[in-house]
Short mmCIF file of C-alpha atoms and ligand atoms in Angstrom, two decimals:
data_model
loop_
_atom_site.label_atom_id
_atom_site.label_comp_id
_atom_site.label_asym_id
_atom_site.label_seq_id
_atom_site.Cartn_x
_atom_site.Cartn_y
_atom_site.Cartn_z
CA UNK C 172 3.60 -8.80 -9.22
CA UNK C 173 0.33 -7.36 -9.40
CA UNK C 174 -1.61 -9.06 -12.97
CA UNK C 175 -4.84 -9.62 -14.24
CA UNK C 176 -7.77 -8.87 -15.54
CA UNK C 177 -6.51 -5.73 -18.76
CA UNK C 178 -4.82 -9.36 -19.61
CA UNK C 179 -6.35 -10.08 -22.48
CA UNK C 180 -6.05 -9.78 -26.37
CA UNK C 181 -7.69 -6.31 -26.23
CA UNK C 182 -4.36 -4.80 -24.87
CA UNK C 183 -1.78 -6.58 -25.78
CA UNK C 184 0.98 -4.40 -28.08
CA UNK C 185 3.22 -5.25 -30.40
CA UNK C 186 6.96 -3.71 -32.11
CA UNK C 187 5.35 -1.27 -34.67
CA UNK C 188 8.08 1.57 -34.92
CA UNK C 189 7.89 1.64 -39.37
CA UNK C 190 3.82 2.58 -39.44
CA UNK C 191 4.30 4.92 -37.38
CA UNK C 192 1.79 4.11 -35.11
CA UNK C 193 2.26 2.88 -30.82
CA UNK C 194 0.10 2.00 -28.68
CA UNK C 195 -0.73 4.07 -25.74
CA UNK C 196 -3.52 5.12 -23.40
CA UNK C 197 -5.20 8.36 -23.19
CA UNK C 198 -8.61 9.87 -22.50
CA UNK C 199 -10.72 11.89 -23.89
CA UNK C 200 -12.50 13.13 -21.13
CA UNK C 201 -11.41 13.83 -17.99
CA UNK C 202 -12.76 11.31 -14.92
CA UNK C 203 -11.77 8.58 -13.42
CA UNK C 204 -10.33 5.19 -14.63
CA UNK C 205 -13.42 4.34 -16.43
CA UNK C 206 -12.10 7.00 -19.12
CA UNK C 207 -9.05 5.85 -19.51
CA UNK C 208 -8.46 4.08 -23.19
CA UNK C 209 -5.72 1.64 -24.45
CA UNK C 210 -5.21 2.43 -28.33
CA UNK C 211 -2.96 0.45 -30.61
CA UNK C 212 -2.73 3.07 -33.70
CA UNK C 213 -1.82 6.20 -31.98
CA UNK C 214 1.23 8.69 -34.59
CA UNK C 215 3.84 8.19 -32.41
CA UNK C 216 5.32 11.72 -32.26
CA UNK C 217 6.87 13.25 -34.53
CA UNK C 218 10.81 15.82 -34.06
CA UNK C 219 9.39 19.04 -34.47
CA UNK C 220 11.77 21.18 -32.89
CA UNK C 221 15.89 20.52 -32.56
CA UNK C 222 16.17 19.34 -29.38
CA UNK C 223 13.55 17.28 -29.09
CA UNK C 224 14.71 13.00 -29.41
CA UNK C 225 12.54 10.34 -30.05
CA UNK C 226 12.99 7.62 -27.77
CA UNK C 227 11.56 4.26 -26.69
CA UNK C 228 9.92 3.38 -23.54
CA UNK C 229 11.19 0.57 -21.90
CA UNK C 230 9.41 1.28 -18.35
CA UNK C 231 7.70 4.10 -17.06
CA UNK C 232 5.90 5.53 -13.56
CA UNK C 233 2.76 6.21 -12.10
CA UNK C 234 2.68 9.42 -9.10
CA UNK C 235 0.34 11.04 -7.92
CA UNK C 236 0.77 13.27 -10.90
CA UNK C 237 -1.07 10.88 -13.14
CA UNK C 238 -4.06 10.00 -11.18
CA UNK C 239 -5.07 14.36 -10.46
CA UNK C 240 -3.96 14.94 -13.85
CA UNK C 241 -7.16 12.35 -15.23
CA UNK C 242 -10.15 14.07 -13.18
CA UNK C 243 -8.22 17.95 -14.61
CA UNK C 244 -6.63 18.21 -11.49
CA UNK C 245 -4.24 21.22 -11.91
CA UNK C 246 -6.04 21.38 -15.89
CA UNK C 247 -6.54 24.98 -16.09
CA UNK C 248 -2.69 26.05 -15.43
CA UNK C 249 -1.43 23.55 -17.49
CA UNK C 250 -3.66 24.08 -20.58
CA UNK C 251 -2.05 27.69 -19.88
CA UNK C 252 1.19 26.31 -20.50
CA UNK C 253 0.47 24.46 -23.37
CA UNK C 254 -0.74 27.74 -25.67
CA UNK C 255 1.98 29.07 -24.16
CA UNK C 256 4.55 26.10 -25.85
CA UNK C 257 3.29 24.60 -28.16
CA UNK C 258 3.63 26.25 -31.80
CA UNK C 259 0.83 24.83 -33.08
CA UNK C 260 -2.16 25.41 -32.47
CA UNK C 261 -4.70 22.94 -31.03
CA UNK C 262 -8.32 23.20 -30.09
CA UNK C 263 -8.16 20.51 -27.61
CA UNK C 264 -5.58 18.47 -24.98
CA UNK C 265 -8.03 15.01 -25.79
CA UNK C 266 -7.19 12.53 -27.20
CA UNK C 267 -4.46 13.08 -23.89
CA UNK C 268 -1.29 10.55 -23.42
CA UNK C 269 -0.41 10.67 -18.64
CA UNK C 270 2.94 9.64 -18.16
CA UNK C 271 6.06 12.10 -16.67
CA UNK C 272 8.52 9.92 -16.38
CA UNK C 273 10.49 7.63 -18.19
CA UNK C 274 13.40 5.05 -19.43
CA UNK C 275 14.26 3.92 -22.48
CA UNK C 276 16.47 3.92 -25.54
CA UNK C 277 17.34 7.15 -28.05
CA UNK C 278 16.25 6.18 -31.64
CA UNK C 279 16.41 9.37 -33.06
CA UNK C 280 17.63 13.00 -32.24
CA UNK C 281 17.11 16.57 -33.98
CA UNK C 282 18.92 18.69 -35.19
CA UNK C 283 20.24 20.09 -31.79
CA UNK C 284 20.91 17.78 -30.23
CA UNK C 285 24.76 16.81 -29.82
CA UNK C 286 24.36 15.05 -26.22
CA UNK C 287 22.77 11.67 -27.33
CA UNK C 288 22.67 9.78 -29.79
CA UNK C 289 20.01 6.75 -31.43
CA UNK C 290 21.30 3.51 -29.13
CA UNK C 291 21.48 5.73 -25.55
CA UNK C 292 20.59 4.70 -22.93
CA UNK C 293 18.68 8.11 -21.22
CA UNK C 294 16.00 7.85 -18.85
CA UNK C 295 14.06 11.82 -17.41
CA UNK C 296 10.43 13.24 -17.03
CA UNK C 297 8.55 15.59 -19.50
CA UNK C 298 6.67 19.16 -18.72
CA UNK C 299 3.22 18.63 -17.43
CA UNK C 300 2.64 20.34 -20.51
CA UNK C 301 3.86 17.93 -22.21
CA UNK C 302 1.77 14.87 -24.35
CA UNK C 303 2.78 11.73 -21.58
CA UNK C 304 4.90 8.58 -20.58
CA UNK C 305 1.64 6.29 -20.63
CA UNK C 306 3.18 5.09 -24.65
CA UNK C 307 5.62 3.38 -26.15
CA UNK C 308 7.39 5.93 -27.73
CA UNK C 309 8.19 10.26 -26.46
CA UNK C 310 9.42 13.07 -27.65
CA UNK C 311 11.42 14.35 -25.08
CA UNK C 312 14.43 18.21 -24.81
CA UNK C 313 17.84 16.95 -24.27
CA UNK C 314 16.90 19.85 -21.47
CA UNK C 315 14.85 16.89 -19.46
CA UNK C 316 16.71 13.67 -19.82
CA UNK C 317 19.61 12.05 -18.80
CA UNK C 318 22.14 8.63 -18.92
CA UNK C 319 20.23 5.84 -17.56
CA UNK C 320 21.86 4.62 -14.44
CA UNK C 321 24.04 2.00 -16.05
CA UNK C 322 23.54 -0.39 -13.55
CA UNK C 323 20.45 -0.70 -12.96
CA UNK C 324 16.85 -2.58 -14.59
CA UNK C 325 14.64 -0.10 -17.34
CA UNK C 326 12.11 -0.46 -14.61
CA UNK C 327 14.38 0.48 -11.67
CA UNK C 328 15.25 3.66 -13.64
CA UNK C 329 11.97 4.70 -14.72
CA UNK C 330 11.32 4.40 -11.01
CA UNK C 331 13.01 8.46 -10.07
CA UNK C 332 13.36 10.72 -12.13
CA UNK C 333 9.69 12.46 -11.91
CA UNK C 334 9.98 11.92 -8.23
CA UNK C 335 14.20 12.59 -7.96
CA UNK C 336 13.24 16.07 -10.21
CA UNK C 337 10.34 17.63 -8.06
CA UNK C 338 12.75 16.17 -4.90
CA UNK C 339 15.82 18.26 -6.22
CA UNK C 340 13.30 20.91 -6.72
CA UNK C 341 12.27 22.25 -3.43
CA UNK C 342 15.58 20.86 -2.26
CA UNK C 343 18.05 22.89 -4.45
CA UNK C 344 15.67 24.77 -6.62
CA UNK C 345 12.78 26.18 -4.04
CA UNK C 346 14.69 25.40 -1.09
CA UNK C 347 18.66 27.50 -2.01
CA UNK C 348 19.95 24.13 0.28
CA UNK C 349 23.04 22.76 -1.25
CA UNK C 350 25.19 19.10 -0.51
CA UNK C 351 27.66 21.21 1.25
CA UNK C 352 24.48 22.93 3.54
CA UNK C 353 23.51 19.93 4.20
CA UNK C 354 26.51 18.06 5.21
CA UNK C 355 26.19 19.77 8.26
CA UNK C 356 21.83 20.13 8.77
CA UNK C 357 19.35 18.21 10.36
CA UNK C 358 16.75 17.78 8.11
CA UNK C 359 12.67 16.42 8.36
CA UNK C 360 11.38 14.29 5.74
CA UNK C 361 7.59 14.63 6.61
CA UNK C 362 6.58 11.80 4.34
CA UNK C 363 8.72 9.56 4.39
CA UNK C 364 7.34 6.27 3.15
CA UNK C 365 6.55 7.63 -0.35
CA UNK C 366 7.82 8.38 -3.88
CA UNK C 367 8.93 11.44 -3.03
CA UNK C 368 9.58 10.49 0.27
CA UNK C 369 12.38 7.42 -0.12
CA UNK C 370 14.30 8.91 -2.94
CA UNK C 371 14.31 11.87 -0.24
CA UNK C 372 15.58 10.27 2.51
CA UNK C 373 18.29 8.59 0.17
CA UNK C 374 19.47 12.30 -1.81
CA UNK C 375 19.80 14.09 1.97
CA UNK C 376 21.42 10.06 3.25
CA UNK C 377 23.76 10.46 0.31
CA UNK C 378 25.00 14.34 1.73
CA UNK C 379 26.28 13.87 5.16
CA UNK C 380 22.95 15.43 6.62
CA UNK C 381 21.95 13.43 9.95
CA UNK C 382 17.46 12.90 8.44
CA UNK C 383 14.38 12.51 10.06
CA UNK C 384 11.17 10.91 9.01
CA UNK C 385 7.54 10.58 9.74
CA UNK C 386 5.59 7.64 8.47
CA UNK C 387 3.12 5.24 9.48
CA UNK C 388 4.21 1.71 11.87
CA UNK C 389 4.63 -0.96 8.39
CA UNK C 390 6.44 2.18 6.62
CA UNK C 391 8.68 2.95 10.00
CA UNK C 392 11.91 -0.41 9.30
CA UNK C 393 11.59 0.74 5.17
CA UNK C 394 12.30 3.97 6.19
CA UNK C 395 15.78 2.92 8.76
CA UNK C 396 16.40 0.40 5.54
CA UNK C 397 16.68 4.06 4.09
CA UNK C 398 18.70 5.41 6.66
CA UNK C 399 16.79 8.38 8.39
CA UNK C 400 18.38 8.02 11.93
CA UNK C 401 15.33 9.11 13.78
CA UNK C 402 11.88 7.69 12.91
CA UNK C 403 8.52 9.53 13.91
CA UNK C 404 5.52 7.06 13.89
CA UNK C 405 2.91 8.89 12.59
CA UNK C 406 0.38 6.27 14.35
CA UNK C 407 1.48 5.90 17.97
CA UNK C 408 3.17 8.64 18.67
CA UNK C 409 1.34 12.48 18.72
CA UNK C 410 4.38 13.54 15.48
CA UNK C 411 3.94 18.43 16.28
CA UNK C 412 5.31 16.95 19.97
CA UNK C 413 7.49 13.53 19.21
CA UNK C 414 9.00 16.34 16.44
CA UNK C 415 9.55 19.17 18.82
CA UNK C 416 11.06 17.39 21.59
CA UNK C 417 13.98 15.73 18.75
CA UNK C 418 15.31 19.34 18.99
CA UNK C 419 15.17 21.91 15.84
CA UNK C 420 15.50 21.75 11.84
CA UNK C 421 17.42 23.42 9.80
CA UNK C 422 15.72 21.64 6.72
CA UNK C 423 12.07 20.88 5.87
CA UNK C 424 10.98 19.17 2.94
CA UNK C 425 7.16 18.57 2.99
CA UNK C 426 5.46 16.70 1.00
CA UNK C 427 2.16 15.85 3.55
CA UNK C 428 0.67 18.75 4.08
CA UNK C 429 -0.16 18.72 7.90
CA UNK C 430 2.05 21.21 9.24
CA UNK C 431 1.97 24.00 8.07
CA UNK C 432 0.39 25.79 11.92
CA UNK C 433 3.46 24.30 13.87
CA UNK C 434 6.54 24.71 11.33
CA UNK C 435 8.39 26.83 11.44
CA UNK C 436 8.12 26.27 15.30
CA UNK C 437 10.23 23.40 14.94
CA UNK C 438 13.65 25.43 13.12
CA UNK C 439 15.96 27.02 13.37
CA UNK C 440 16.92 30.47 12.98
CA UNK C 441 17.37 30.95 9.01
CA UNK C 442 16.21 27.54 8.02
CA UNK C 443 14.08 26.10 5.38
CA UNK C 444 9.83 24.61 4.95
CA UNK C 445 9.58 23.66 1.89
CA UNK C 446 6.48 21.94 0.85
CA UNK C 447 5.06 20.43 -2.19
CA UNK C 448 1.57 20.00 -1.28
CA UNK C 449 -0.25 23.68 -2.63
CA UNK C 450 -3.38 24.79 -2.81
CA UNK C 451 -2.25 26.87 -6.83
CA UNK C 452 -3.84 24.20 -8.89
CA UNK C 453 -6.83 24.22 -6.92
CA UNK C 454 -7.67 27.11 -6.62
CA UNK C 455 -6.43 27.59 -10.31
CA UNK C 456 -8.52 24.43 -10.93
CA UNK C 457 -11.72 26.07 -9.35
CA UNK C 458 -11.70 30.03 -9.79
CA UNK C 459 -9.92 30.23 -13.04
CA UNK C 460 -6.99 32.11 -13.05
CA UNK C 461 -6.81 35.55 -12.46
CA UNK C 462 -9.39 34.87 -8.78
CA UNK C 463 -6.52 31.46 -8.31
CA UNK C 464 -4.20 32.88 -8.45
CA UNK C 465 -6.01 36.37 -5.54
CA UNK C 466 -6.93 33.63 -3.53
CA UNK C 467 -3.34 31.55 -3.34
CA UNK C 468 -1.67 35.05 -2.59
CA UNK C 469 -4.75 35.74 0.58
CA UNK C 470 -3.45 31.93 1.34
CA UNK C 471 0.23 31.89 1.15
CA UNK C 472 1.11 35.91 2.77
CA UNK C 473 -0.04 34.80 7.02
CA UNK C 474 2.86 31.73 5.90
CA UNK C 475 4.80 34.50 4.94
CA UNK C 476 4.71 37.00 6.71
CA UNK C 477 4.11 34.48 10.60
CA UNK C 478 7.73 33.18 9.61
CA UNK C 479 9.14 36.77 10.15
CA UNK C 480 9.19 37.68 13.67
CA UNK C 481 10.70 33.74 14.46
CA UNK C 482 13.54 34.62 11.16
CA UNK C 483 12.12 30.92 9.24
CA UNK C 484 11.99 30.29 6.08
CA UNK C 485 8.77 29.91 4.28
CA UNK C 486 8.02 27.90 0.36
CA UNK C 487 5.71 26.32 -2.05
CA UNK C 488 8.00 23.66 -4.26
CA UNK C 489 6.80 23.01 -7.62
CA UNK C 490 7.92 20.17 -9.93
CA UNK C 491 10.06 21.15 -12.71
CA UNK C 492 11.51 18.75 -15.94
CA UNK C 493 15.90 18.94 -14.98
CA UNK C 494 18.04 16.17 -17.41
CA UNK C 495 21.43 17.89 -15.28
CA UNK C 496 19.80 17.22 -11.72
CA UNK C 497 19.02 13.67 -13.58
CA UNK C 498 22.91 13.79 -14.47
CA UNK C 499 23.73 14.09 -10.76
CA UNK C 500 21.13 11.25 -9.29
CA UNK C 501 22.61 8.54 -11.99
CA UNK C 502 26.05 9.55 -10.47
CA UNK C 503 24.37 7.81 -6.94
CA UNK C 504 22.75 5.32 -7.57
CA UNK C 505 25.94 3.80 -9.74
CA UNK C 506 27.88 5.05 -7.25
CA UNK C 507 24.14 2.66 -4.50
CA UNK C 508 24.06 5.59 -2.63
CA UNK C 509 21.01 5.96 -4.50
CA UNK C 510 18.22 2.46 -4.40
CA UNK C 511 15.41 1.96 -6.63
CA UNK C 512 12.49 0.99 -3.95
CA UNK C 513 9.40 -0.12 -6.69
CA UNK C 514 6.98 -1.21 -4.64
CA UNK C 515 4.69 -2.61 -8.03
CA UNK C 516 5.00 -3.94 -10.97
CA UNK C 517 2.67 -3.83 -13.57
CA UNK C 518 2.83 -5.16 -16.98
CA UNK C 519 1.47 -1.47 -20.06
CA UNK C 520 -2.34 -3.67 -21.06
CA UNK C 521 -2.42 -2.71 -16.73
CA UNK C 522 -2.29 -0.41 -16.37
CA UNK C 523 -5.87 0.63 -15.11
CA UNK C 524 -4.61 -1.02 -12.11
CA UNK C 525 -1.33 0.56 -10.78
CA UNK C 526 -4.22 4.44 -11.00
CA UNK C 527 -5.79 2.12 -8.49
CA UNK C 528 -3.28 1.71 -6.90
CA UNK C 529 -1.02 4.52 -6.37
CA UNK C 530 -4.47 6.55 -6.10
CA UNK C 531 -4.91 4.92 -2.60
CA UNK C 532 -2.60 6.68 -1.58
CA UNK C 533 -0.83 4.90 0.67
CA UNK C 534 2.55 4.54 -1.81
CA UNK C 535 5.18 2.47 -0.01
CA UNK C 536 7.93 3.69 -2.79
CA UNK C 537 7.16 3.29 -6.65
CA UNK C 538 4.06 1.26 -8.98
CA UNK C 539 5.86 1.08 -12.01
CA UNK C 540 5.07 0.23 -15.97
CA UNK C 541 6.76 -2.66 -17.85
CA UNK C 542 5.79 -0.90 -21.27
CA UNK C 543 8.52 -3.58 -23.54
P1 NDP R 866 3.13 8.61 -2.55
O1 NDP R 866 1.45 8.74 -3.20
O2 NDP R 866 3.90 7.53 -2.90
O3 NDP R 866 3.06 8.80 -1.18
C1 NDP R 866 2.54 9.91 -0.14
C2 NDP R 866 2.90 9.14 1.13
O4 NDP R 866 2.79 10.15 2.16
C3 NDP R 866 3.17 7.43 1.31
O5 NDP R 866 3.77 7.21 2.02
C4 NDP R 866 1.63 7.55 2.90
O6 NDP R 866 1.81 7.28 3.87
C5 NDP R 866 2.21 9.31 3.38
N1 NDP R 866 1.52 9.81 4.47
C6 NDP R 866 -0.34 10.00 3.98
N2 NDP R 866 -0.14 10.54 5.63
C7 NDP R 866 1.22 10.93 6.78
C8 NDP R 866 1.13 11.80 7.32
N3 NDP R 866 -0.08 12.03 8.25
N4 NDP R 866 2.24 10.95 7.93
C9 NDP R 866 3.44 11.17 7.37
N5 NDP R 866 3.13 10.83 6.11
C10 NDP R 866 2.02 10.40 5.03
O7 NDP R 866 3.30 10.51 -3.20
P2 NDP R 866 4.67 10.90 -3.68
O8 NDP R 866 5.64 11.05 -2.64
O9 NDP R 866 4.78 11.03 -5.32
O10 NDP R 866 4.16 12.06 -3.93
C11 NDP R 866 3.78 13.31 -1.72
C12 NDP R 866 3.16 14.32 -2.06
O11 NDP R 866 3.48 15.31 -3.12
C13 NDP R 866 1.77 13.69 -2.90
O12 NDP R 866 0.32 15.14 -2.72
C14 NDP R 866 2.01 15.13 -4.29
O13 NDP R 866 0.74 14.90 -5.38
C15 NDP R 866 3.16 16.00 -3.69
N6 NDP R 866 3.53 16.52 -5.14
C16 NDP R 866 4.28 17.89 -5.87
C17 NDP R 866 4.42 17.92 -6.36
C18 NDP R 866 4.36 19.60 -6.63
O14 NDP R 866 4.99 20.08 -8.03
N7 NDP R 866 4.37 20.20 -5.62
C19 NDP R 866 5.20 17.57 -7.44
C20 NDP R 866 5.14 15.93 -6.97
C21 NDP R 866 4.04 15.38 -5.98
P3 NDP R 866 0.32 6.55 4.73
O15 NDP R 866 -0.81 7.75 4.71
O16 NDP R 866 0.42 4.26 3.98
O17 NDP R 866 1.28 6.59 5.43
#
């Protein structure tokens, strides 16, 4: 595993709960990797709500959203959410700890928490408005976590919660798709080799769907091993014509954002297209809340109306924290129907290298940080 330039004493962290201090990577303003700064003296976050849980993080993953948020992606919307959810009036979001998911151990819980107790091994994915998981401790709500699968390590577990909650949200919440429907369906996962794709293929195969996926040549073997029934190598064949030849789909999960112009011609009548690549946050970043929403409405309207005559459905989907879904995924992991797909593990001190890796956007599975 990569190991390197950040591995000097400045970045060593030690157990420091008694002092109320912890190690974390923070940013003080938006920008590139040069904005990531390591501190050994961040405050261990306090429990301030009855359903808060203080968790000691053993491992976390790095997702494209972390790299995006480092550069200010979504800051208008996310600051609005911070204002809505925070009881404290904070002048600024900085210093900001990034990172959305983790695997760790419960240290302490609020008085409204009954399902988790100190010592429990848990995993979870945090709402985007919250301080993140690229730190030794975090506060999660009991609605964001579940018990961790018992058959895998914290490093393996940390690779799943954010992609699992996002995939669940896209397929089940926005896509209105269920295990029962999946077992009689033909599904396309557009972009099978990244964090979301490798998880989605396994979930849909566990549910009995016929799964077709797209990926680059070097990932064909990996997605085939994950159970994909048919793989379209987008480097060597025309994707649109190849997909049309294979037959229609009942459900399409899009993680790439490049099939807007022909998606409805791939669907069966009543079929559902759900994409995770949406312009919403970028529009609001550029044009403010009202201007961005107006621009967004103009861009989605033609897609919705063009789907109507073909009687297909078109949806955008977003990550939603979901501890209950993670509980179901835990069972699938313990049954070895879902296996974590980890490409790289970085030491905590090497976090900027992990951001560089994920920022290259050619993930084969997940990038994980070993925090303990
Ligand atoms: P990763 O970086 O892990 O994976 C992206 C994958 O897409 C890579 O494996 C890449 O492989 C592949 N890819 C790129 N171009 C194509 C193509 N033309 N055809 C097929 N595959 C392609 O990202 P994630 O899986 O974590 O996320 C996927 C997308 O979903 C990202 O854009 C992310 O921002 C978005 N997302 C949106 C969320 C939301 O709330 N709306 C939440 C989470 C993710 P290669 O280029 O090497 O072939």
